[in-house]
XYZ file of C-alpha atoms in Angstrom:
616
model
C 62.814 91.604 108.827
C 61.463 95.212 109.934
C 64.518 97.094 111.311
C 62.871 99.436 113.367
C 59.813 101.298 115.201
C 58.612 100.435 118.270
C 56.483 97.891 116.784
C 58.939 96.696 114.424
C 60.341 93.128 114.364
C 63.441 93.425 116.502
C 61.751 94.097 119.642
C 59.664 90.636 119.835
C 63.266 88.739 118.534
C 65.037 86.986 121.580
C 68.067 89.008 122.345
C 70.201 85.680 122.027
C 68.743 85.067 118.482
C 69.599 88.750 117.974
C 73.308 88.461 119.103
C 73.466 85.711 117.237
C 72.527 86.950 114.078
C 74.777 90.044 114.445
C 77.933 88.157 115.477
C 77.830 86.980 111.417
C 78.160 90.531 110.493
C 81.266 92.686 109.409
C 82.135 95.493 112.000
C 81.473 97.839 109.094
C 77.902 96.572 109.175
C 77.551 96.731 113.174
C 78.098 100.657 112.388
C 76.206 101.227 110.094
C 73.116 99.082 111.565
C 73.174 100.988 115.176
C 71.336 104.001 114.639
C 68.521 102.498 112.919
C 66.796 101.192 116.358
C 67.662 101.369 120.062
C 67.308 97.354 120.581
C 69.679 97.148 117.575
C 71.912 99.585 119.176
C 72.314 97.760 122.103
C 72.397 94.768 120.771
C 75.465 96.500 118.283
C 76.993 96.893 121.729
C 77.170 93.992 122.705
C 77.744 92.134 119.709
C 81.306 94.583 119.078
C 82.172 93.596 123.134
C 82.788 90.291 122.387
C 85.378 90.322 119.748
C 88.726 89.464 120.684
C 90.542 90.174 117.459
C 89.546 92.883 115.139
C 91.334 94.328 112.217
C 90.285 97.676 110.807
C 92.968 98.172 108.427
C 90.216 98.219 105.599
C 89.235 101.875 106.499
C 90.804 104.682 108.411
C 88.428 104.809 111.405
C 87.968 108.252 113.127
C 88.084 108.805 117.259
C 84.606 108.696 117.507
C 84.221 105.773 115.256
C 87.042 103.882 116.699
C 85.618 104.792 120.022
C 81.974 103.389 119.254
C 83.369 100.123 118.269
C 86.297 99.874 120.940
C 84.144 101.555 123.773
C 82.787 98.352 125.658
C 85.552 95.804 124.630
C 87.259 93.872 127.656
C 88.082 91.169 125.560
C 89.800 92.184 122.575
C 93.791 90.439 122.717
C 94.718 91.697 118.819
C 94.096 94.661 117.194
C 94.925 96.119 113.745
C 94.336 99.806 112.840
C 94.801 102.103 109.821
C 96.153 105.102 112.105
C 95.547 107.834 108.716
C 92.880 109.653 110.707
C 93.918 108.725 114.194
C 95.664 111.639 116.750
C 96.799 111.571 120.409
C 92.952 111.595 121.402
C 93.046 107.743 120.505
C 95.638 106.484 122.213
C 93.589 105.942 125.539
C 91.278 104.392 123.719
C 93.146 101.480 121.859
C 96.270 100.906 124.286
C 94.851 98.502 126.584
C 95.941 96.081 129.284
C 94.802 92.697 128.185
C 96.362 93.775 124.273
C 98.619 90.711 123.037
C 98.706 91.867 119.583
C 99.069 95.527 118.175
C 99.665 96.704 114.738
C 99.220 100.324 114.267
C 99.700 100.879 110.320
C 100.297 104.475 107.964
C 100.596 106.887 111.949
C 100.544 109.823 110.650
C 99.270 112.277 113.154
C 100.368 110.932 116.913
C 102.941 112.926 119.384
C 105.901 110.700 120.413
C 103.523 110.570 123.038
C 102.228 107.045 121.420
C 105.402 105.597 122.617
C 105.122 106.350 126.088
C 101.471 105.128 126.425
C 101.572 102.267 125.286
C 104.644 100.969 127.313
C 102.520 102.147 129.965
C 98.997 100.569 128.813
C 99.948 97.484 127.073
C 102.145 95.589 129.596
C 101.537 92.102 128.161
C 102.208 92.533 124.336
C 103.505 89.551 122.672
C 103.912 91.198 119.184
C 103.702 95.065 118.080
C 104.386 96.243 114.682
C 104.602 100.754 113.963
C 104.433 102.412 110.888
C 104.975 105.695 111.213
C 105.162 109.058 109.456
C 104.901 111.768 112.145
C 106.437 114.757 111.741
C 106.874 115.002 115.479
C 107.492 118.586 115.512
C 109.324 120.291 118.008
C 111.129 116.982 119.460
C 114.321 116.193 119.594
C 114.990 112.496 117.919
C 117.243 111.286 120.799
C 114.750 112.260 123.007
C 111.905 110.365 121.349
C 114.674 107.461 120.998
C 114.328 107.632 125.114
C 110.604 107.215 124.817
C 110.976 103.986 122.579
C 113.032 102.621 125.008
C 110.973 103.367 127.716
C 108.174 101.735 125.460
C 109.866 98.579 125.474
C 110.600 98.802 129.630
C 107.105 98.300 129.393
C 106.396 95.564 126.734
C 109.206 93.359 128.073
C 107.072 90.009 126.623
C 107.389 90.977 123.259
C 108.184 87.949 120.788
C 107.621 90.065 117.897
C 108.526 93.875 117.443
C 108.832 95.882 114.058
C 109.442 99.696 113.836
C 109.133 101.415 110.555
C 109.917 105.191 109.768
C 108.526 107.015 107.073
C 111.054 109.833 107.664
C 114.431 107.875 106.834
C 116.804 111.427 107.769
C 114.780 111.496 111.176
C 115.088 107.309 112.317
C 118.267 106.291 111.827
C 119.179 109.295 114.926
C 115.995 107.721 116.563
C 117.379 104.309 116.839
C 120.750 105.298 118.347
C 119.398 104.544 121.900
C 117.291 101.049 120.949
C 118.314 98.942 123.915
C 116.747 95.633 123.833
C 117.910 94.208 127.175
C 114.734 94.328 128.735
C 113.246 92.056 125.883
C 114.272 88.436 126.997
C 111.828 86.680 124.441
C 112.082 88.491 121.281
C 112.102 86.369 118.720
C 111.283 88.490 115.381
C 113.278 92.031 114.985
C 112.230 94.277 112.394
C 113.750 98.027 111.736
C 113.230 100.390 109.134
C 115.148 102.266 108.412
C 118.512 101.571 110.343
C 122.722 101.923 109.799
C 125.176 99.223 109.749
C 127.244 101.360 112.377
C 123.973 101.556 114.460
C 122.903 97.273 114.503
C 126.826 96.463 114.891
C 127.070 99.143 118.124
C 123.653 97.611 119.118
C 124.994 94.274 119.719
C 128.300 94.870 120.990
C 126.516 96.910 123.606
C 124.000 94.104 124.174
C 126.923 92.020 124.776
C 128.835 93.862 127.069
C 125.757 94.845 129.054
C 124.792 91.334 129.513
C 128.588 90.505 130.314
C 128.922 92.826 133.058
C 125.139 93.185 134.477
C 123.600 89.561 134.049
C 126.363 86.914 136.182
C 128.554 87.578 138.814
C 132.245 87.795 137.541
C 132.940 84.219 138.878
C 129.995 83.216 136.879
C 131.158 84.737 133.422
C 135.064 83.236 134.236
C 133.832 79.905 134.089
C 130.828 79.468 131.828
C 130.049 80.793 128.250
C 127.719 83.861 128.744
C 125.000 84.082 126.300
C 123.332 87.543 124.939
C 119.290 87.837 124.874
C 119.996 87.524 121.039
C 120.909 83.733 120.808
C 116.451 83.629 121.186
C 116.064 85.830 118.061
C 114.970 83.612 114.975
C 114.253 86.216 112.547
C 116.298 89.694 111.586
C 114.419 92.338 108.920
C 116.652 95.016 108.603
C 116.718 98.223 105.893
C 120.016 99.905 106.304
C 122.479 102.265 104.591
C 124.766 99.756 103.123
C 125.230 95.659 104.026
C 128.923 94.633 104.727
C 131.239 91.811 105.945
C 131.335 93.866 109.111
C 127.824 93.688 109.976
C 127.622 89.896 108.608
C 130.265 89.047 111.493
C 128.058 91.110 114.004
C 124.999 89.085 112.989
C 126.724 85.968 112.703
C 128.598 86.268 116.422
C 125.262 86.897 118.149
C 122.574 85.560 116.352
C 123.909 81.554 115.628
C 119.955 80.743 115.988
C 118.436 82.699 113.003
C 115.834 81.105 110.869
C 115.088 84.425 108.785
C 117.638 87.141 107.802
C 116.318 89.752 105.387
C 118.537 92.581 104.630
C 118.248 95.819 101.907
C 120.444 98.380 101.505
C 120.090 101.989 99.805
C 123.516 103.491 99.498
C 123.733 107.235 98.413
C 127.135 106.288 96.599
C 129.358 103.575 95.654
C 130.945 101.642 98.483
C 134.318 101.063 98.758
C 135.395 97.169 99.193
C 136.423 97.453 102.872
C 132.836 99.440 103.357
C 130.751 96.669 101.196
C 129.569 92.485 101.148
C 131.994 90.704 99.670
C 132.650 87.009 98.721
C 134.267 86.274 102.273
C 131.441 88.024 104.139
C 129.071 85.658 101.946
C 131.241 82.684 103.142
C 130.757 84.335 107.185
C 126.497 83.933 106.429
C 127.667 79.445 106.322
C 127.762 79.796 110.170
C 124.018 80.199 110.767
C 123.351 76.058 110.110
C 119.899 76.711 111.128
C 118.681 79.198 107.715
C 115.715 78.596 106.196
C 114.735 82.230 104.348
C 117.621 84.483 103.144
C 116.848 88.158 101.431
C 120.425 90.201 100.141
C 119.109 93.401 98.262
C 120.455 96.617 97.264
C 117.902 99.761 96.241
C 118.912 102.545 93.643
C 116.880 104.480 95.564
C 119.702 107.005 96.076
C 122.444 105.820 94.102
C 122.417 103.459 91.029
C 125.496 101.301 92.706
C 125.667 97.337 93.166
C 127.114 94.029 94.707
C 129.876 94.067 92.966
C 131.933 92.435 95.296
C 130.265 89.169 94.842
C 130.621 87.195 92.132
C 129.482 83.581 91.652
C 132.052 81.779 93.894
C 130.272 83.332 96.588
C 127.123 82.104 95.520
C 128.872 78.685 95.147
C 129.668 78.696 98.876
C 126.337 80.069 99.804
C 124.073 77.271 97.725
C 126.532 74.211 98.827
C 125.829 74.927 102.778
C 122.236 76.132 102.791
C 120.910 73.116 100.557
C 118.203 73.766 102.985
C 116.967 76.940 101.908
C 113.212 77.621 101.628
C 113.679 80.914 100.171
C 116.010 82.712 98.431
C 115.491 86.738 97.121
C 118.715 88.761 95.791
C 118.860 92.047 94.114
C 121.567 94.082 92.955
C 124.247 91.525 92.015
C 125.601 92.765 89.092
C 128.500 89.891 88.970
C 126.563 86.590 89.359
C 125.582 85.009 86.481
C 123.945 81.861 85.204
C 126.082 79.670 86.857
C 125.210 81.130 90.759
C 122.037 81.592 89.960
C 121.590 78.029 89.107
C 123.535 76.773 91.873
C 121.286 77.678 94.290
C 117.984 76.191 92.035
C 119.999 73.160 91.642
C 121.558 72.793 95.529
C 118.284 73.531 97.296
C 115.905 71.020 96.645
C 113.328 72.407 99.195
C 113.539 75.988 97.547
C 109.944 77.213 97.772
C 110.411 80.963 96.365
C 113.412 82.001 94.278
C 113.199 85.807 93.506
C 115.958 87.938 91.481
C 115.920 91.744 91.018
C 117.278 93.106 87.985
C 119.948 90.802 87.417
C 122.233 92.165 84.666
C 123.585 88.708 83.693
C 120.810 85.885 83.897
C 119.272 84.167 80.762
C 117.837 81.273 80.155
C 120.668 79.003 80.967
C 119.593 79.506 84.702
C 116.426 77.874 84.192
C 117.811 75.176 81.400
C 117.377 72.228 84.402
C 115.309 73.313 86.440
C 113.255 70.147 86.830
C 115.103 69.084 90.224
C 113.366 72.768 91.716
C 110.684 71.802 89.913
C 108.417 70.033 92.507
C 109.118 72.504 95.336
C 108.754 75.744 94.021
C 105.922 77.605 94.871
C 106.108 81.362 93.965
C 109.090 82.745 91.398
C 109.782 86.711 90.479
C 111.929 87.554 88.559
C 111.975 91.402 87.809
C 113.465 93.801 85.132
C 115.110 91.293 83.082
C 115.139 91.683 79.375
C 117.999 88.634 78.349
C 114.845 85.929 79.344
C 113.036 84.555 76.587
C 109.757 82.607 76.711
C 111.860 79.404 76.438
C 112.469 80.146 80.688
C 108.228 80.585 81.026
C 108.154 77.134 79.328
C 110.788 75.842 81.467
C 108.764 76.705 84.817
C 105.462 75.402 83.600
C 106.954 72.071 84.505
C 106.660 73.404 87.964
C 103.085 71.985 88.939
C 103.097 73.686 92.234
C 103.712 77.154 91.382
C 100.951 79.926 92.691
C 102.400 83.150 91.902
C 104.683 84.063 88.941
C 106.512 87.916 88.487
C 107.944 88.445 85.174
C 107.947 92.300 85.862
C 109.353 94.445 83.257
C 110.891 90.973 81.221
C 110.332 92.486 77.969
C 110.906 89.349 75.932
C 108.205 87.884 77.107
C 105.052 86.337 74.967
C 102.334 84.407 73.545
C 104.852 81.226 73.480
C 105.609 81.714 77.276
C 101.658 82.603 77.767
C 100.861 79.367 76.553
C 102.693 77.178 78.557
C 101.936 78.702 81.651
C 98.203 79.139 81.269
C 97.155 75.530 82.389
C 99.291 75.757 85.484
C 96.229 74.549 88.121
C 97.694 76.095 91.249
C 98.896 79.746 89.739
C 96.831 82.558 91.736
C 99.262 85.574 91.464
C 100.504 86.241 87.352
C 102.516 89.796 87.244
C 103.481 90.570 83.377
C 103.995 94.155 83.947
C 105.633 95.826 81.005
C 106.098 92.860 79.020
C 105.234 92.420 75.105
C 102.090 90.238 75.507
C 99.907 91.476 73.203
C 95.382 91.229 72.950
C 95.763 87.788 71.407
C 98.107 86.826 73.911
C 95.342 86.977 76.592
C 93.409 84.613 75.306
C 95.603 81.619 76.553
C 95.076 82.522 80.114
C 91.057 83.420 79.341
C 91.001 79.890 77.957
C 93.200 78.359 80.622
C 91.813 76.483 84.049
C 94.600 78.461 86.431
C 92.577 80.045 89.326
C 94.551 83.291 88.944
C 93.291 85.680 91.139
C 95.821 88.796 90.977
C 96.738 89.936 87.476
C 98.771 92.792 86.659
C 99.076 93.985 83.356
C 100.699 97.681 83.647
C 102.406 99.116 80.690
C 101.375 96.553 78.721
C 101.397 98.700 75.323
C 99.975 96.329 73.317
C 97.168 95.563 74.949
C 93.711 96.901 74.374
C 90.082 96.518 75.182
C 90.314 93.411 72.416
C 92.693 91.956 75.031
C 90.432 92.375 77.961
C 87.736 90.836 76.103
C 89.634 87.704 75.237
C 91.228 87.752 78.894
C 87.200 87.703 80.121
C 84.961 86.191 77.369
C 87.225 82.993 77.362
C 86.022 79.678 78.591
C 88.744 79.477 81.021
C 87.847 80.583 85.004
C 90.003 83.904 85.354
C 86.455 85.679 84.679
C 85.246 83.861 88.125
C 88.273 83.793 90.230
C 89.625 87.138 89.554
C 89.850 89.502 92.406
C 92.564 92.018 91.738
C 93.525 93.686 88.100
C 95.818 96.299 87.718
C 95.560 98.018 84.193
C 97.585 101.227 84.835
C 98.662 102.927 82.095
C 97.486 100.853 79.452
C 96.330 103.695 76.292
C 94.501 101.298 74.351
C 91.881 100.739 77.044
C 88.054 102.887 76.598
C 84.943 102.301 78.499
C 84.433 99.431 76.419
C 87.264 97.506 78.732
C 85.622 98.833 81.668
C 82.149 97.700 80.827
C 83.432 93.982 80.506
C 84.913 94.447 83.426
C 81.416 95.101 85.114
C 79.925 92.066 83.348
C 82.045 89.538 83.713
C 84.350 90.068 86.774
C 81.873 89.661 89.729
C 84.286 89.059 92.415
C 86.927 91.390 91.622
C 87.642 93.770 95.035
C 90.966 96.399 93.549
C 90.802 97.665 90.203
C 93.873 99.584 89.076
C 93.078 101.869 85.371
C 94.872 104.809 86.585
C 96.824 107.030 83.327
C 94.299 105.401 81.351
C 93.612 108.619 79.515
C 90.191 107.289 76.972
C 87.864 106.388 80.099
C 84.936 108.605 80.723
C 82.462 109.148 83.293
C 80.199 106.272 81.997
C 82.942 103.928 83.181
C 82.638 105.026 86.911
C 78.430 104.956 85.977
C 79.322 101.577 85.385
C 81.015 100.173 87.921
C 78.790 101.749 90.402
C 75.946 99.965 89.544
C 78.326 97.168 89.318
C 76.789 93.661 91.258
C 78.693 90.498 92.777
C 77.156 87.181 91.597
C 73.523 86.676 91.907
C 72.696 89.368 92.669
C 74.986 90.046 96.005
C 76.405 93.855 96.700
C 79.628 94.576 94.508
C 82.628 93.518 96.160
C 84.895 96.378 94.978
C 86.667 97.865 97.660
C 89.205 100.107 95.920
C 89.498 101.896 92.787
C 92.156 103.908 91.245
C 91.841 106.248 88.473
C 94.542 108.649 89.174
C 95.211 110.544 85.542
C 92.214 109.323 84.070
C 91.850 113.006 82.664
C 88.596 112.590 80.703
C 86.543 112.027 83.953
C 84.582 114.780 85.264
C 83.145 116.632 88.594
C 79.919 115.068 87.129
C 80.802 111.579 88.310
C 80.987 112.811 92.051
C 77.382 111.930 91.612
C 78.626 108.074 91.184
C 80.411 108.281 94.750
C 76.862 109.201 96.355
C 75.163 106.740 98.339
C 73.732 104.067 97.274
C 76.432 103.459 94.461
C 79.499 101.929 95.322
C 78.261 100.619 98.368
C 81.416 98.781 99.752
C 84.276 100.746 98.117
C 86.367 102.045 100.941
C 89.527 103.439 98.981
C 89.343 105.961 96.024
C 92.411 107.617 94.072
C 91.097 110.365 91.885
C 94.155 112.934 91.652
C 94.240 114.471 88.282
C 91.053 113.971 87.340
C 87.527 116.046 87.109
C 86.833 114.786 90.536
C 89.301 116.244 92.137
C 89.245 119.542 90.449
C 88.106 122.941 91.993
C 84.816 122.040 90.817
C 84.675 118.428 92.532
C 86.313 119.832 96.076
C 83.255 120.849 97.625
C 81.618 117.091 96.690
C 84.528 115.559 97.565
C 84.098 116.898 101.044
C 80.396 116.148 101.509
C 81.061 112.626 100.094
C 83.728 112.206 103.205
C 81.623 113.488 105.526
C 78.600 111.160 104.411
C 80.618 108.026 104.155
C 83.212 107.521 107.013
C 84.454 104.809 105.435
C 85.645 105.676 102.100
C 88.624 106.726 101.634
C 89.321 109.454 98.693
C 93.286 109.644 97.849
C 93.928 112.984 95.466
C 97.594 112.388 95.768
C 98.613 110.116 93.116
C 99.811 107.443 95.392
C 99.444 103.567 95.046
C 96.245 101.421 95.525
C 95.191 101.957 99.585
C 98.195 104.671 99.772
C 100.629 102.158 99.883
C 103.807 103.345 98.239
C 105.754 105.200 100.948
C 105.238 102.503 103.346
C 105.958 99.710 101.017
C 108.931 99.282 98.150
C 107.689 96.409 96.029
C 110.115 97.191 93.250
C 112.729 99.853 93.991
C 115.129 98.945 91.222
């Protein structure tokens, strides 16, 4: 089909055939296919109008960008934005009446004026989610505490609400105001990051204002008054320590929770009277109604642990939630085999059973697990170096299991490999800085398991032999595969790469950052790279932070028409990003709105920062 001229095809199409034929295409595409013709322009128009839910957190859209594709839209109920690019100009042009659904993701740039506005714009928001980062210079945090409380004046139908701070020295002052009264439907709290003094204060308030302000005193004499937090079903909460204190506060107000996730990052070892303990464990029995239940403590700050707990705790904890769906601890130095199993062997519904760096689990936990066997679904566990691959062989009697984290087990191997590898429902495999070795790979390139997420990292022992039996096998991983992380792997050349390009057609994130032999004929590669039969590649982001040996040359590679749906780049350390390569790097931006190019070193789409998948 001609795409434009006066006497090109477009203008003798029907403009329903038109709309038609655009409503199939990505918003990404709508873009990019406006300027070639004034029908298709218009037609653009009114194909972006009718979407009601849109989520651009692929890209970091611009204002004008964001206003091209937002412009005309009366209909849109839920939005999702990546805010990296976004200021105070946007705000009118996002927070909008008829908005039910509003995720705003990596705000970076916005006033506290964002609060304000959207109380003001978005009156009938069921769920809004912030991540933010703003240095919000020149404000006072109590004062922009006022404005989030003003925000929520306005949003008073929230069901869902989640705040997350970048800045963890400015929040916790931000959140001394939160006042939720106004919120009679929430449902789903998140806050990040928060103090134990601050949620406990928070609901004692909530208490006494509903005490005194909600029923006349005759009222409250005779009846049982109950707080707007009897609705909430789920509590997310990263604090600056968990204790039996706040376990009471939860436990007294919130009898209806369904969900309680809670991480701690002390900055020093907590006292018993100041920590969770055994009895507040035995407090958490009151909420009958459970389901999900996440206890973790960070060494982000300070190395300390749970060590209160021990495994008559977990004893009380596994008898009374035998209907636990999902279970994730970290940080509990005391428990051993015996609480560990407990809980596998109590719950027979557990879907997901995830441990942090336990000091004290082996293979004992997993010795009988077949009674977990048919319900689990997804099982981590990370930084253990007691597990052999006697516990891999163990859970490869469990049929149903799609994602498996063995992150930083150290004993693991071509035994465990093999048992695992004709799992049929496995999607997610994560043996990060274990001891598999090339020939290792070849049990899951043989194997039938639709993995589609493999991670690899620090795998030492690895090379590009490895990759080759991982993608030459006659297994499926070579047609299913859609993210592979290979950061810092040594052994790995272009020759890993180039397999890569030939046999991994679907594949959309590609980690080889610190992968020090790749040259510039790797990024040639991948480039040119195609999807199956012949379709554009589908690789959307690309990190090769540290990957030294790459040159300004391959700036060339990041041109139009090569890489033509890659929308996230990390090239810090590298040629690319040199003094040479700063100049391209700038046109490159400029030419393709959509792309992305990260020169700080962080993680794949700039997630670390706003995510903490494995703060041990």
């Amino acid at each position: 089909m001609m795409l434009g001229g006066r006497n090109g095809g477009l203008e003798s199409l029907p403009k329903e055939l038109l709309h038609e034929i655009l409503s199939k295409l990505g918003v990404i595409s709508l873009c990019s296919a406006s300027p070639v013709s004034r029908t298709l322009r218009s037609s653009v128009t009114r194909a972006l109008s009718t979407i009601s839910t849109l989520d651009l957190s692929e890209f970091s859209p611009d204002v004008q960008i964001l206003s091209q594709i937002l412009n005309d839209n009366i209909v849109l109920k839920s939005l999702t934005l990546d805010c990296w690019r976004l200021c105070d100009v946007s705000i009118t042009i996002f927070s909008r009446q008829h908005l039910v659904e509003l995720v705003l993701l990596r705000c970076t740039l916005f006033s506290s004026r964002i609060f304000t506005a959207i109380g003001e714009n978005c009156p009938n928001l069921r769920l809004l989610t912030m991540e933010m980062a703003c240095d919000f210079d020149h404000e006072l945090p109590h004062s922009i505490g006022k404005q989030i409380v003003e925000m929520l004046k306005g949003c008073m139908y929230l069901e869902h609400l989640s705040l997350n701070f970048k800045k963890h020295i400015l929040s916790p002052v931000i959140f001394n105001s939160l006042d939720l009264t106004h919120i009679q439907n929430l449902k789903v709290l998140q806050l990040n990051p928060t103090s134990e003094q601050q949620i406990t204060s928070l609901m004692q308030s909530q208490r006494m204002y509903t005490n005194k302000g909600s029923f006349p005193a005759k009222v409250c004499n005779q009846v049982s008054v109950k707080t707007m937090y009897l609705n909430l079903q789920s509590l997310s909460l990263v604090l600056n320590r968990i204790t039996d204190k706040l376990i009471i506060s939860i436990t007294k107000n919130l009898p209806h929770l369904i969900e309680l996730y809670l991480e701690d990052r002390p900055d020093l070892e907590p006292w018993m009277d100041q920590d969770l303990t055994n009895h507040g464990l035995l407090l958490l029995c009151s909420l009958e109604y459970l389901t999900r239940l996440s206890l973790t403590r960070s060494k982000q700050y300070y190395p300390a642990t749970f060590k209160w707990v021990n495994d008559m705790g977990i004893f009380f904890l596994a008898e009374t939630f035998r209907g636990l769906q999902s279970v994730k601890m970290a940080g509990f130095s005391r428990v051993t085999d015996a609480g560990y199993s407990s809980i596998l062997q109590s719950c027979s519904g557990l879907q997901k059973f995830e441990i942090i760096n336990p000091v004290h689990l082996s293979d004992l936990t997993f010795h009988n697990v077949v009674g977990a066997a048919s319900s689990l679904i997804e099982v981590r566990i990370a930084c253990c170096d007691i597990i052999t691959d006697d516990t891999v062989e163990k859970l490869s009697t469990c049929r149903n299991l799609e994602v498996l984290d063995l992150w930083g087990c150290k004993s693991i191997g071509s035994y465990g490999l093999g048992s695992i590898a004709n799992l049929e429902k496995l999607t997610k495999l994560n043996l990060c800085w274990t001891a598999i070795t090339n020939s290792d790979l070849s049990f899951i390139g043989n194997a039938n398991a639709p993995i589609s997420s493999l991670c690899l990292r620090a795998c030492k022992r690895v090379s590009d032999e490895g990759i080759a039996s991982l993608l030459r096998g006659k297994g499926t991983i070579s047609k299913t595969l859609v993210s592979l992380d290979l950061d810092f792997i040594e052994g790995l050349s272009d020759r890993a790469i180039f397999t890569i390009v030939e046999f991994c057609r679907e594949i959309t994130d590609l980690c080889v950052r610190c992968c020090f032999s790749i040259t510039d004929d790797s990024i040639e590669g991948l480039g040119r790279m195609e999807g199956f039969e012949g379709k554009q590649s589908p690789l959307r982001r690309l990190d090769v932070y540290r990957c030294r040996r790459l040159s300004h040359d391959s700036l060339k590679m990041l041109r139009r028409p090569y890489f033509p749906g890659l929308r996230w780049i990390g090239v810090g350390q590298t040629g690319l990003s040199s003094a040479k390569g700063e100049d391209g790097l700038l046109e490159i931006s400029g030419d393709r709105p959509w792309l992305h190019i990260c020169s700080d070193g962080c993680e794949m789409g700039c997630s670390d920062g706003w995510q903490f998948p494995h703060q041990l």
